[in-house]
XYZ file of C-alpha atoms in Angstrom:
764
model
C -33.853 11.662 7.356
C -34.920 8.822 5.059
C -33.404 8.751 1.680
C -33.733 6.249 -1.281
C -30.481 5.693 -3.021
C -30.339 5.274 -6.682
C -27.245 4.119 -9.029
C -27.909 7.153 -11.154
C -29.614 10.633 -10.465
C -29.528 14.217 -10.685
C -29.548 17.077 -8.453
C -31.560 16.355 -5.145
C -31.252 12.800 -5.394
C -29.347 10.279 -3.091
C -26.985 8.928 -5.527
C -24.889 5.816 -4.989
C -21.133 6.864 -4.855
C -19.320 6.272 -8.093
C -16.274 4.912 -6.113
C -18.301 3.160 -3.747
C -18.165 -0.417 -5.064
C -14.157 -0.358 -5.838
C -13.836 0.884 -2.305
C -15.864 -1.678 -0.783
C -14.536 -4.598 -2.676
C -10.932 -3.602 -2.383
C -10.036 -2.872 -5.797
C -9.640 1.017 -5.388
C -5.916 1.781 -5.773
C -4.555 4.096 -2.890
C -1.390 5.899 -2.826
C 0.285 3.225 -0.788
C -0.853 0.450 -3.437
C 1.406 2.166 -6.382
C 4.260 0.152 -7.679
C 6.382 0.137 -10.891
C 8.834 -2.016 -12.500
C 12.274 -1.529 -10.934
C 11.080 0.560 -8.074
C 13.021 1.798 -5.175
C 11.767 2.551 -1.697
C 12.547 5.977 -0.169
C 12.612 6.646 3.590
C 13.454 10.033 5.507
C 15.994 10.322 8.423
C 14.385 12.624 10.805
C 15.461 14.689 13.728
C 14.928 13.223 17.191
C 15.002 16.735 18.710
C 12.700 19.666 19.039
C 15.260 22.279 18.319
C 19.146 21.459 17.429
C 21.928 22.573 15.616
C 23.292 19.915 12.717
C 27.167 19.701 13.599
C 27.647 16.925 10.769
C 26.153 14.241 8.943
C 28.184 10.952 8.459
C 26.486 8.722 5.393
C 29.502 6.685 4.902
C 28.001 3.457 6.500
C 24.615 3.866 4.993
C 26.280 4.433 1.354
C 28.296 1.135 1.677
C 25.176 -0.891 2.322
C 24.400 -3.275 -0.454
C 21.372 -2.345 -2.399
C 21.459 1.431 -1.204
C 20.989 3.616 -4.344
C 21.225 6.982 -2.888
C 21.661 9.153 0.256
C 20.851 12.843 -0.098
C 21.249 15.780 2.245
C 20.392 19.432 1.905
C 23.563 20.190 0.012
C 22.502 17.748 -2.638
C 19.262 19.877 -3.579
C 19.513 21.084 -7.217
C 17.094 24.037 -6.680
C 15.248 26.077 -4.053
C 15.791 24.621 -0.346
C 12.466 25.557 0.894
C 8.976 25.393 0.041
C 5.753 26.247 1.661
C 2.048 26.767 1.156
C 1.715 30.433 1.954
C 5.330 31.288 3.044
C 8.224 29.514 1.517
C 9.821 29.037 5.016
C 10.068 25.264 5.392
C 13.328 23.340 4.406
C 13.104 20.374 1.863
C 15.684 18.855 4.215
C 16.907 20.490 7.333
C 19.667 22.873 6.587
C 21.903 23.525 9.526
C 19.310 23.407 11.942
C 16.257 21.494 12.964
C 13.077 23.202 14.275
C 10.745 20.366 15.386
C 10.853 16.479 16.101
C 10.554 14.508 13.132
C 11.929 17.117 10.609
C 13.558 15.482 7.531
C 17.341 15.706 7.699
C 18.471 12.964 4.782
C 16.778 10.809 2.406
C 17.661 7.130 1.577
C 16.541 5.141 -1.494
C 17.184 1.405 -1.484
C 15.925 -1.756 -3.090
C 13.420 -2.547 -0.386
C 11.506 -0.562 2.156
C 13.218 -2.516 5.080
C 16.692 -2.097 3.437
C 16.054 1.768 3.193
C 15.107 1.716 6.997
C 18.166 -0.038 7.737
C 20.227 2.550 5.770
C 18.365 5.455 7.304
C 19.320 4.156 10.696
C 22.968 3.918 9.742
C 22.972 7.840 8.663
C 24.798 9.268 11.800
C 23.648 12.835 12.404
C 25.689 14.807 15.173
C 23.103 17.333 16.791
C 23.825 20.209 19.344
C 20.469 20.549 21.172
C 19.432 24.256 21.578
C 16.769 25.896 23.885
C 13.167 25.097 22.433
C 10.163 27.254 22.640
C 7.349 24.859 23.192
C 4.570 26.992 24.870
C 2.683 29.694 22.725
C 2.552 32.425 25.296
C 6.308 32.057 26.120
C 6.861 32.411 22.239
C 5.518 36.057 22.618
C 8.299 36.945 25.268
C 11.035 39.287 24.379
C 13.654 36.774 25.902
C 12.119 33.675 24.325
C 14.439 31.721 21.935
C 13.572 32.497 18.275
C 12.422 29.865 15.936
C 13.153 31.764 13.013
C 15.444 34.826 12.862
C 12.792 37.233 12.056
C 10.819 36.553 15.187
C 8.113 34.284 16.812
C 5.045 36.127 15.656
C 3.843 34.818 12.180
C 0.720 36.686 11.945
C -1.419 39.104 13.915
C -5.074 40.093 13.293
C -6.862 42.970 14.640
C -10.395 43.535 14.382
C -12.314 46.843 15.959
C -15.965 47.196 15.241
C -17.824 50.010 17.364
C -16.481 50.774 20.707
C -15.996 48.142 23.030
C -14.634 50.506 25.750
C -17.396 52.891 25.754
C -20.154 50.211 25.571
C -22.201 49.981 28.699
C -23.697 46.431 29.093
C -25.651 45.729 32.293
C -23.623 42.429 32.730
C -20.358 41.082 31.675
C -19.277 37.490 31.558
C -15.703 36.342 30.854
C -13.834 33.113 30.347
C -10.744 31.488 29.365
C -10.858 28.159 26.886
C -8.314 26.103 25.360
C -8.166 23.520 22.798
C -5.308 20.911 22.329
C -3.584 19.757 19.280
C -5.752 17.423 16.825
C -4.758 15.041 14.280
C -6.324 14.497 10.980
C -5.988 10.757 11.659
C -6.792 9.818 7.939
C -7.003 5.940 7.787
C -4.514 6.074 4.645
C -1.087 7.308 5.588
C 0.715 9.554 2.987
C 2.165 7.823 0.056
C 3.348 8.462 -3.514
C 5.366 7.349 -6.456
C 7.852 9.507 -8.543
C 8.933 8.235 -11.965
C 11.861 9.883 -13.882
C 10.825 10.679 -17.441
C 13.110 10.614 -20.477
C 12.504 14.192 -20.988
C 14.727 14.938 -17.753
C 11.244 15.691 -15.752
C 9.347 13.527 -13.466
C 5.907 12.023 -13.320
C 4.641 11.987 -9.702
C 1.556 9.808 -8.488
C 0.526 11.182 -5.186
C -2.439 11.509 -2.656
C -2.884 15.251 -2.613
C -5.480 18.121 -2.223
C -4.349 20.483 -4.719
C -2.285 19.130 -7.687
C -1.253 22.503 -9.168
C -0.324 24.293 -5.855
C 1.909 21.109 -5.292
C 3.568 21.647 -8.545
C 4.495 25.404 -7.890
C 6.058 24.424 -4.711
C 7.877 21.055 -6.167
C 9.464 22.246 -9.361
C 11.756 25.025 -8.000
C 13.085 22.721 -5.406
C 13.925 20.178 -8.396
C 15.520 22.899 -10.342
C 12.951 22.288 -13.056
C 10.306 24.314 -15.163
C 6.904 23.406 -14.181
C 6.028 21.685 -17.364
C 8.572 18.829 -16.599
C 6.825 18.071 -13.140
C 3.675 16.285 -14.139
C 1.328 15.274 -11.154
C -1.357 12.667 -11.213
C -3.935 12.077 -8.287
C -3.286 8.803 -6.668
C -6.180 7.407 -4.287
C -6.576 9.139 -1.352
C -7.510 7.667 1.891
C -8.976 10.448 3.509
C -7.469 13.881 4.286
C -9.470 16.351 6.470
C -6.760 19.073 5.619
C -3.496 17.071 6.190
C -2.849 16.600 2.324
C -3.052 20.388 1.796
C 0.691 20.448 2.458
C 3.543 18.939 0.831
C 4.890 15.772 2.450
C 6.651 13.048 0.492
C 6.257 14.769 -2.750
C 9.757 16.416 -3.206
C 11.556 13.788 -1.398
C 10.386 11.109 -3.803
C 11.066 13.232 -6.810
C 14.569 13.913 -5.795
C 15.490 10.165 -5.204
C 13.867 9.287 -8.830
C 15.805 12.054 -10.325
C 19.171 10.997 -8.587
C 18.726 7.346 -9.313
C 17.173 7.360 -12.575
C 14.527 4.786 -11.286
C 10.932 4.996 -9.827
C 10.762 5.777 -6.152
C 7.966 5.033 -3.848
C 7.480 6.619 -0.296
C 4.810 5.297 1.854
C 4.676 6.348 5.575
C 3.885 4.195 8.486
C 1.462 5.264 11.188
C 4.258 6.959 13.309
C 6.005 8.601 10.425
C 2.653 10.002 9.339
C 2.286 11.810 12.669
C 5.567 13.550 12.122
C 5.121 13.899 8.285
C 1.840 16.039 8.123
C 0.474 19.092 9.938
C -1.976 19.068 12.771
C -4.964 21.309 14.038
C -3.619 24.332 15.888
C -4.015 24.355 19.574
C -5.666 27.465 21.093
C -5.864 29.696 23.952
C -8.987 32.163 23.768
C -9.831 34.625 26.579
C -13.309 36.140 25.644
C -15.750 38.595 27.370
C -19.506 39.242 26.387
C -21.328 42.178 27.605
C -25.295 42.092 27.357
C -28.561 43.804 28.629
C -30.506 42.117 31.285
C -32.842 40.886 28.492
C -30.111 39.152 26.770
C -28.993 41.334 23.978
C -25.567 41.114 23.240
C -23.750 44.606 23.541
C -20.001 43.911 23.270
C -17.712 41.036 22.542
C -13.901 41.482 23.886
C -11.592 38.467 22.562
C -7.897 37.628 22.589
C -7.159 34.591 20.576
C -3.712 32.852 20.315
C -3.013 29.773 18.136
C 0.388 27.650 18.087
C 1.670 27.484 14.514
C 4.613 25.282 15.306
C 7.748 25.150 13.383
C 6.510 26.586 9.908
C 3.837 28.484 8.688
C 1.858 26.054 6.526
C -1.582 27.774 6.319
C -1.397 29.438 9.628
C -1.791 32.942 8.352
C -5.031 31.942 6.905
C -6.154 29.939 9.654
C -5.608 32.912 12.294
C -7.460 35.026 9.819
C -10.634 32.963 9.628
C -10.466 32.168 13.200
C -10.318 35.908 14.357
C -13.303 36.711 12.089
C -15.390 34.010 13.527
C -14.270 34.692 17.215
C -17.337 36.645 18.454
C -19.832 33.901 17.331
C -22.679 33.733 14.445
C -24.334 36.804 16.661
C -25.259 40.590 15.688
C -22.955 42.519 18.246
C -22.608 46.322 17.866
C -19.229 46.683 19.552
C -16.278 44.036 18.988
C -12.781 43.829 19.581
C -10.739 40.879 18.552
C -6.925 40.447 18.765
C -5.736 37.184 16.826
C -2.172 36.017 16.990
C -0.363 32.878 15.682
C 3.069 32.174 16.653
C 6.008 30.061 15.700
C 7.134 27.574 18.263
C 9.380 24.371 18.129
C 6.287 22.088 18.109
C 5.175 19.958 14.997
C 3.913 22.386 12.243
C 0.199 23.014 12.277
C -2.120 23.822 9.351
C -5.472 22.898 7.697
C -7.722 20.688 9.439
C -11.458 20.434 8.943
C -12.894 23.650 10.355
C -9.740 25.565 9.563
C -10.092 27.872 12.989
C -13.503 27.659 13.374
C -13.908 24.972 15.736
C -11.490 26.391 18.380
C -13.106 29.740 18.621
C -16.455 28.184 18.505
C -15.728 26.194 21.650
C -14.701 29.668 23.332
C -17.680 31.741 22.182
C -20.528 28.965 22.767
C -19.156 28.231 26.131
C -19.322 31.972 27.043
C -22.811 32.096 25.778
C -23.996 29.182 28.057
C -22.212 31.207 31.020
C -24.203 34.181 29.862
C -27.589 32.404 29.800
C -26.766 30.926 33.339
C -26.126 34.312 34.679
C -29.175 35.850 32.952
C -31.320 32.943 33.997
C -32.149 32.431 30.341
C -32.696 29.263 28.387
C -29.481 28.832 26.156
C -31.417 28.313 23.113
C -33.585 31.265 23.498
C -30.313 33.637 24.236
C -28.941 32.201 21.025
C -32.283 33.164 19.186
C -32.415 36.798 20.638
C -28.973 37.498 19.218
C -28.839 35.358 16.030
C -27.436 36.810 12.694
C -29.688 37.176 9.693
C -30.007 38.618 6.367
C -28.475 42.206 6.357
C -26.882 41.811 9.824
C -23.279 43.236 10.253
C -20.280 41.081 11.156
C -17.479 42.441 13.259
C -15.643 42.992 9.927
C -18.303 45.280 8.735
C -19.320 42.733 6.324
C -23.044 42.568 5.544
C -24.664 39.313 5.345
C -26.744 38.062 2.295
C -30.116 36.480 2.160
C -28.900 32.945 2.842
C -28.206 33.424 6.640
C -30.781 31.143 8.113
C -29.072 31.287 11.753
C -32.534 31.266 13.331
C -33.970 28.700 11.070
C -31.127 26.136 12.139
C -31.502 26.859 15.708
C -35.249 26.170 15.722
C -35.020 23.355 13.670
C -32.465 21.581 15.883
C -34.161 22.505 18.973
C -37.299 20.692 17.566
C -35.717 17.424 17.064
C -36.919 14.637 19.617
C -34.606 13.741 22.371
C -33.641 10.158 22.891
C -35.084 7.784 25.325
C -33.251 6.442 28.612
C -30.063 4.320 27.980
C -30.031 0.799 27.560
C -27.716 -1.240 29.944
C -25.318 -2.244 27.313
C -24.864 1.369 26.229
C -23.837 2.512 29.570
C -20.520 4.460 29.593
C -17.823 1.984 29.238
C -19.626 -0.122 26.506
C -20.050 -3.908 26.447
C -17.424 -4.461 29.043
C -20.012 -2.947 31.701
C -17.310 -0.780 33.347
C -20.118 1.400 34.435
C -23.293 0.032 35.855
C -24.965 3.311 36.200
C -24.607 3.977 39.995
C -23.642 7.662 39.440
C -24.971 7.823 36.040
C -26.170 11.507 35.096
C -27.629 12.597 31.706
C -26.893 16.217 30.247
C -27.887 18.170 27.295
C -25.760 20.744 25.482
C -26.480 23.259 22.525
C -24.192 25.119 20.357
C -24.430 27.274 17.143
C -21.362 27.647 14.685
C -20.481 28.993 11.297
C -17.745 28.552 8.765
C -16.890 30.451 5.595
C -17.019 28.812 2.080
C -14.182 29.211 -0.234
C -10.875 31.375 -0.200
C -11.131 35.001 1.368
C -9.201 38.170 1.893
C -9.384 39.303 -1.793
C -7.917 36.007 -3.254
C -9.485 35.384 -6.913
C -10.535 31.973 -6.274
C -11.317 30.005 -9.421
C -11.853 26.747 -10.843
C -11.634 25.167 -14.391
C -13.422 22.167 -15.848
C -13.908 20.447 -19.346
C -16.864 18.442 -20.357
C -16.801 16.281 -23.295
C -20.080 15.169 -25.101
C -19.853 12.136 -27.703
C -21.406 9.166 -28.797
C -21.074 5.896 -26.949
C -22.027 2.342 -28.027
C -25.225 2.667 -25.844
C -26.040 6.493 -26.614
C -24.615 9.782 -25.449
C -21.752 9.875 -23.044
C -20.369 12.807 -21.075
C -16.892 13.059 -19.894
C -15.682 15.411 -16.911
C -12.032 16.487 -16.938
C -11.047 18.331 -13.669
C -8.105 18.544 -11.584
C -10.177 18.836 -8.471
C -9.687 16.184 -5.745
C -12.271 13.785 -4.389
C -10.549 12.424 -1.197
C -13.774 10.813 -0.170
C -16.323 13.430 0.369
C -18.179 12.611 -2.895
C -17.246 15.563 -4.965
C -17.008 13.233 -8.293
C -20.623 11.816 -7.489
C -21.855 15.287 -7.342
C -20.261 16.349 -10.536
C -21.994 13.482 -12.333
C -25.301 14.595 -10.900
C -24.613 18.149 -12.297
C -23.844 16.662 -15.824
C -27.241 14.457 -15.815
C -29.011 17.557 -14.840
C -27.684 19.969 -17.270
C -27.235 17.705 -20.320
C -29.908 14.841 -19.700
C -27.140 12.287 -20.275
C -27.252 9.299 -18.066
C -23.684 7.991 -18.793
C -21.073 10.038 -17.308
C -17.450 9.512 -16.695
C -15.078 11.369 -14.544
C -11.649 11.057 -15.896
C -8.462 10.987 -13.659
C -7.080 14.468 -12.260
C -3.638 15.670 -13.294
C -1.834 18.612 -14.000
C -2.220 18.695 -17.695
C -5.782 20.052 -16.917
C -6.168 23.756 -15.721
C -6.149 24.155 -12.037
C -9.469 23.671 -9.918
C -7.704 24.866 -6.882
C -7.538 23.029 -3.495
C -10.127 20.567 -2.235
C -10.562 22.601 1.172
C -12.390 25.506 2.358
C -15.729 23.481 1.690
C -15.253 25.011 -1.820
C -15.300 22.363 -4.393
C -19.067 21.801 -4.821
C -19.287 25.572 -5.673
C -16.028 25.867 -7.670
C -15.580 22.833 -9.582
C -19.405 22.362 -9.555
C -19.794 25.765 -11.050
C -17.045 25.301 -13.585
C -18.770 21.874 -14.839
C -22.323 23.608 -14.911
C -20.880 26.314 -17.114
C -18.982 23.837 -19.277
C -22.215 21.832 -19.884
C -24.192 24.995 -20.875
C -21.528 25.830 -23.464
C -21.942 22.137 -24.559
C -25.420 22.503 -24.795
C -25.358 25.664 -26.851
C -22.997 23.871 -29.340
C -25.444 20.896 -29.422
C -28.344 23.237 -30.380
C -26.368 24.761 -32.948
C -25.749 21.293 -34.393
C -29.327 20.319 -34.084
C -28.670 17.727 -31.414
C -26.408 15.866 -34.156
C -23.418 14.425 -32.655
C -22.321 12.299 -35.746
C -19.915 15.311 -36.693
C -17.803 14.344 -33.477
C -17.597 14.989 -29.935
C -18.345 18.308 -28.261
C -15.648 19.439 -25.745
C -15.965 22.827 -23.743
C -13.812 24.367 -21.171
C -15.119 26.808 -18.463
C -13.688 28.742 -15.547
C -15.768 29.607 -12.565
C -15.122 32.570 -10.216
C -16.986 33.462 -7.187
C -17.564 37.203 -6.373
C -14.762 39.269 -5.249
C -13.565 39.753 -1.497
C -11.740 42.316 0.230
C -8.209 42.374 2.348
C -8.522 43.469 5.835
C -7.907 47.424 6.473
C -5.956 48.723 9.270
C -9.121 48.074 11.580
C -9.889 44.665 10.346
C -12.737 45.809 8.280
C -13.749 44.574 4.818
C -15.818 42.208 2.850
C -13.460 39.344 3.826
C -15.511 36.132 3.136
C -17.606 35.123 0.122
C -20.220 33.674 2.132
C -21.052 31.289 5.068
C -22.605 28.068 6.286
C -24.444 27.889 9.667
C -25.245 24.975 11.863
C -26.789 24.270 15.060
C -26.072 21.150 17.312
C -27.710 19.605 20.259
C -25.580 16.737 22.218
C -26.857 14.239 24.709
C -24.373 12.557 27.046
C -24.599 10.105 29.747
C -21.768 10.432 32.383
C -20.765 7.996 35.231
C -19.646 10.912 37.634
C -18.200 8.402 39.872
C -15.575 6.846 37.306
C -15.298 9.929 34.862
C -16.751 7.825 31.882
C -18.919 9.446 29.304
C -20.876 8.390 26.532
C -22.354 10.684 23.626
C -25.924 9.389 23.174
C -27.165 11.376 20.417
C -26.123 14.394 18.460
C -29.060 16.344 16.695
C -28.067 18.704 13.691
C -29.646 21.250 11.934
C -27.039 22.394 8.817
C -27.725 25.201 6.429
C -26.580 23.733 2.960
C -28.155 26.254 0.442
C -29.599 23.534 -1.742
C -29.379 19.834 -1.066
C -27.536 18.347 -3.973
C -27.068 14.500 -2.469
C -29.120 13.903 0.684
C -27.302 10.634 1.602
C -23.886 12.117 0.772
C -24.931 15.215 2.803
C -25.720 12.784 5.652
C -22.418 11.278 5.726
C -20.393 14.442 5.739
C -22.505 15.640 8.727
C -22.035 12.218 10.717
C -18.240 12.284 9.923
C -17.966 15.890 11.021
C -19.847 15.129 14.171
C -17.348 12.048 14.897
C -14.458 14.459 14.509
C -15.971 17.012 16.892
C -16.641 14.168 19.410
C -13.058 13.167 19.194
C -11.908 16.611 20.073
C -14.306 16.807 22.778
C -13.446 13.534 24.822
C -10.281 11.938 23.496
C -8.187 13.301 20.734
C -4.951 14.968 21.889
C -1.663 14.909 20.383
C 0.541 14.675 23.548
C 3.751 16.848 23.558
C 6.373 16.991 26.123
C 8.912 19.828 25.149
C 8.077 19.547 21.534
C 8.276 15.653 21.466
C 5.207 13.592 20.459
C 4.424 11.145 22.947
C 1.756 9.247 21.264
C 2.281 8.947 17.373
C 0.209 5.872 17.099
C -3.294 4.672 17.079
C -2.881 2.671 20.171
C -2.199 6.000 22.234
C -3.697 8.661 19.880
C -7.265 7.643 20.326
C -10.130 8.471 17.806
C -13.667 7.764 17.957
C -14.610 4.052 16.894
C -17.878 2.730 15.702
C -18.688 2.193 19.594
C -17.954 5.928 20.406
C -19.859 7.705 17.666
C -23.434 8.589 18.576
C -26.705 8.496 16.829
C -26.702 11.492 14.538
C -30.153 12.875 13.636
C -29.730 15.362 10.654
C -32.014 17.825 9.132
C -31.165 20.184 6.613
C -32.256 23.777 6.215
C -32.336 24.979 2.435
C -32.016 28.713 1.893
C -30.270 29.170 -1.757
C -27.311 30.996 -1.725
C -27.491 33.691 -4.399
C -24.970 33.689 -6.993
C -23.684 30.348 -6.296
C -24.325 27.333 -8.566
C -27.626 25.933 -8.125
C -27.825 28.040 -4.863
C -25.527 25.236 -3.119
C -23.173 25.835 -0.203
C -20.225 23.280 0.792
C -21.080 21.299 3.807
C -17.957 19.185 4.660
C -16.579 21.404 7.563
C -19.253 23.197 9.455
C -20.797 20.133 11.045
C -17.493 19.739 12.989
C -17.465 23.318 14.255
C -20.413 23.129 16.628
C -19.955 19.548 17.602
C -17.145 19.760 20.340
C -18.803 22.941 22.139
C -22.265 20.790 22.137
C -20.918 17.802 23.545
C -18.675 19.830 26.384
C -21.928 21.830 27.032
C -23.749 18.696 27.869
C -20.787 17.487 29.987
C -21.243 20.481 31.925
C -24.881 19.952 32.322
C -24.236 16.429 33.554
C -21.834 17.107 35.921
C -22.098 20.950 36.913
C -18.272 21.318 36.529
C -16.830 24.183 34.723
C -15.152 22.560 31.855
C -12.817 24.953 29.764
C -10.619 22.835 27.700
C -10.979 20.295 25.047
C -10.572 17.267 25.333
C -12.306 16.859 28.715
C -10.400 14.267 30.738
C -12.099 11.816 33.108
C -10.189 13.465 35.956
C -12.236 16.666 35.048
C -15.638 14.659 34.841
C -15.046 13.542 38.684
C -14.063 17.125 39.860
C -10.577 17.310 39.590
C -9.514 20.432 38.553
C -6.520 20.609 36.059
C -4.133 23.622 36.547
C -5.336 26.435 34.313
C -2.351 27.476 32.132
C -3.127 31.247 32.193
C -6.567 33.146 33.183
C -5.325 36.339 31.888
C -5.215 37.283 28.193
C -1.720 37.020 26.601
C -0.023 40.446 25.596
C -0.905 41.641 22.023
C 2.383 41.418 20.396
C 4.323 44.658 19.449
C 3.957 44.196 15.726
C 2.029 45.956 12.804
C -1.688 45.291 13.298
C -1.994 43.751 10.053
C 1.361 41.810 9.432
C 1.365 41.198 5.716
C 1.856 37.844 4.099
C 4.700 37.893 1.674
C 3.281 38.664 -1.693
C 5.624 36.261 -3.653
C 3.671 33.316 -2.137
C 0.437 32.402 -0.851
C -2.752 30.225 -1.578
C -4.669 33.131 -3.219
C -1.802 34.537 -5.280
C -0.621 31.160 -6.249
C -4.162 30.068 -7.602
C -4.292 33.800 -9.583
C -0.941 33.043 -11.131
C -2.037 29.499 -11.975
C -5.301 30.694 -13.704
C -3.691 33.558 -15.783
C -2.482 31.987 -18.957
C -1.313 28.858 -17.279
C 2.128 29.963 -17.571
C 3.015 28.534 -14.258
């Protein structure tokens, strides 16, 4: 779509990004650009083993090195020894055992980064390797090594709707599908600066996604009250979920408090691979039952995720993935068994799509199998079963008016197909590796969906303050929010809301820090709704006060604070039923690929996208989000794979871990479907994740169409594109674990509970 960009604008305009110029000119300060007088550098000593007992740690040589200010181990921790986003199971420093390669064991602070690395190499750790469990199905076996003493099953979700065993479809299709571990691959690695304060506290400047949840995890580990831990957002060079967890935060603060000097930690690329969570690898077994006319009657799904060594957000990811696992289709009889396990692989957590991409690959592949067996057009089959207003999900949740699944399917299918390829754009690129002798073109279609905001009964909320005062050239509005913009354009959207609500052109977004009330995490596609809702409400309070003053600002600025809460949701009952999610966004995508079937080379020519946005706020910004989401989905379809061997990462660099470049990203044609979401601010929906969800299955469907091969794993390898069948790990469903059907998440922690405590009186 064509857009006209303006430097200022209101809702519905394509507005120039407020951080665009400093980022393009290089003046934007990222976390890795931070510095302070007298600054030390911090480095972590990390385990080379996936599973081992720590017998001893010899710090003598490191401590003797001139310029080394501190060497710390677990016994030096002044407070709680573990942290966690949902469950406090991850050690700040390994305490007796290591559970994954790269786990931090010791910390060093020194006068330079090079010296800190030299000292870290002198820390001698005696390890006793132990048996590791690195296969997610093996983790379920009764004789498997235990990653944690309480067992390897982190959470199991059971959803039963109707009667799958009693259903009588006229045709069944079944399949097994798997996805590999994917890295968020943010171009700016993790970085931050901790500065000790005169009051005994610490000021932390860090690239993150949720300032207040970070503080609630950091302070207990430092043995400090939360008011003595002050966090300010540093420039974030992308995130895609990887900054939702703690990485170097506690380490930098510990070193700063021990040395009495500022300490900076900035990861290199290899350390970044070890220092943040990844997308969960998945295995899905799915059966669809249908009538001969193509109406779905039953869905039976068994889903298994590898959570790695620590919980992170895995309990929420398996819940999300399980609720989406039958697809955006109305099916009267559904059974879903979803399990996430601990292994000695790197921890997995939030990544764009949050469980939805893995299951979308499975259910959309199964839909294509069903269409082929019934002799139906794949698009027509999806239209016959598409969810709509009033439809009932497998959880029993009834969908609202903004459920335009048919609309996105029809809009996407109507986008014109691309023309034949030019020679230079053949697979292999400008090197002309392919000359087109075995060239085949394929077209694939996929539909996906994703929840908006947090779920399962969490009282998700956001706070914002808007101040209106006189400036040198007229009224100026200031926005104070702890919400994080890590490149998606949130702050630009907030300025549009203020201009629309107050009619003021001059809007300033102030830096985010923990002195402000919590706005929750920038995740779950929630901030346009949540922070946007809080800013809208604050603007209306300002407007009311301005009316009471008859428009006179000479009495001083008007400052108003407001909170936004979305409608309540439910927890699962014993059968997985409940009003689990706030609402959903839907997307349809069509991929066109060219494949050299002799060499196994593939190029994605075009991806057409029709996305449900509720109401379009910033057209150009929305297009950018779609294009970025498609690129990430293309990466998972064709190349992105964190390769593990017995828990050891084999490719922790951008030399060996490949992500799509400008030459790999296809032309993306985007259409938006606007059906406003009732009750949401301005009718908006978050759009940052859903484009990723359907991109991978659309691309792989197109590869199947071009080659005729049954491709059941992502990413697809060149070998598979020339017909070399890779061994199937398991074509029979993994056993349902012998655990309670709804294994509870501990109540003392959790994203939702933490957010509720943060919003109640701000005492935490």
